[in-house]
Amino acid sequence: MFPFLTEQQPGGFLIRVHAKPGARVSAFAAPLALHHTEVDLRIAAPPVEGQANAELVRFFEEVVEQGLRELQRDSTGFVEGTSYAQVVAAESAAAETQLCTSDSVERGDKKSQRKGKGRDAISSASNGQKIKSSGGKASAPAVHPPGEVFPARVDVTLVRGGTSREKTVLALFPGTRAQLLAILEKASHA
């Protein structure tokens, strides 16, 4: 769901953006949907000497900070009308599946070690260590323990795409992926 947003670390999110500089006002070009691979943004700055990049960062930071304030003020009312519940359910189901698979792989390891047979999920390294491989499957979203430390404030920086329209920004956000998605989704529909 929402492949344009990936979590790199707790509170650190990469967002893929398709920027369209030269607009009158910075805004979302289209409402966000589950299948979008990029966030389409109109940027109110010319594509000259980094002006559009600076405006992109400023706009994203403003949207996320404003959304965070509204979310903190009334969390249940804010997420109403967004896909927040779907995202939370999907992430918890994926995390549960990942835990079940890792438990079964670990149990399989013990059996295979006793029998002396290898398994597909295990490969031996040259130094004799056992290494678990992902088997080409995408990893499940990160699940945060209750005491997880998030960034203290919102901070947005441009990571990739200084001279192109396809850009990647890093958003440090003191919350979960589902909360950030709700903020972006709400702002794109406004």
Steps between C-alpha positions, in 0.01 A plus 500: 500500500628845407834389348627860477570499877758270657631498856879499525523518880257575780366844416703532176296470181604521134236653275521480119378821338428609144550877513349739247669840548367831371151486654327799657448325834671197654244221536431135434432448129275199566342332804704208633379147432610155620681416176696824444875449472574875526344805658414752225574854615475839333778726624466881511856573395694496174736208433802731533796481739331271752199727557254220422683260731495750786127562445433125486669447838325805652158387371538142623622615841206740532244235399639240741537743794146634455360147466687385810354787704148410382562130566619571855201726564234246387645168386174309445333785315809567289546146368130470416455486124855376438633149447669508844308196632580298186871583523517410871318170436724413204820583689399298806398203283832516314692519827305205641570297186869588523513385863327171414736434211811581700383266779442215254836560331676492837327172590596366159862593565516282809352202318730539201806527724408172674442318173801656331290630210489860378189708437421754228480788748849428634827528315849445633755774480862427418597542866247242620238741637134446425335785310126536456405620154179683419431282198437806281192603697442858611538552870199596708465851637678574823298452817597736778520384860317721751820672621625588149679835472374726222647831381402796718380716211416499131793546263495457122809482278558426133689173464501432126401673177656843526468565127213276392125494551514161673621576850529321833460685828577378850238598755590464866161466666419434868238235428413190304479436127120478521481842668724661237293340223181637655653850510614485137173347384294763681713784356476361146119495516477859627 
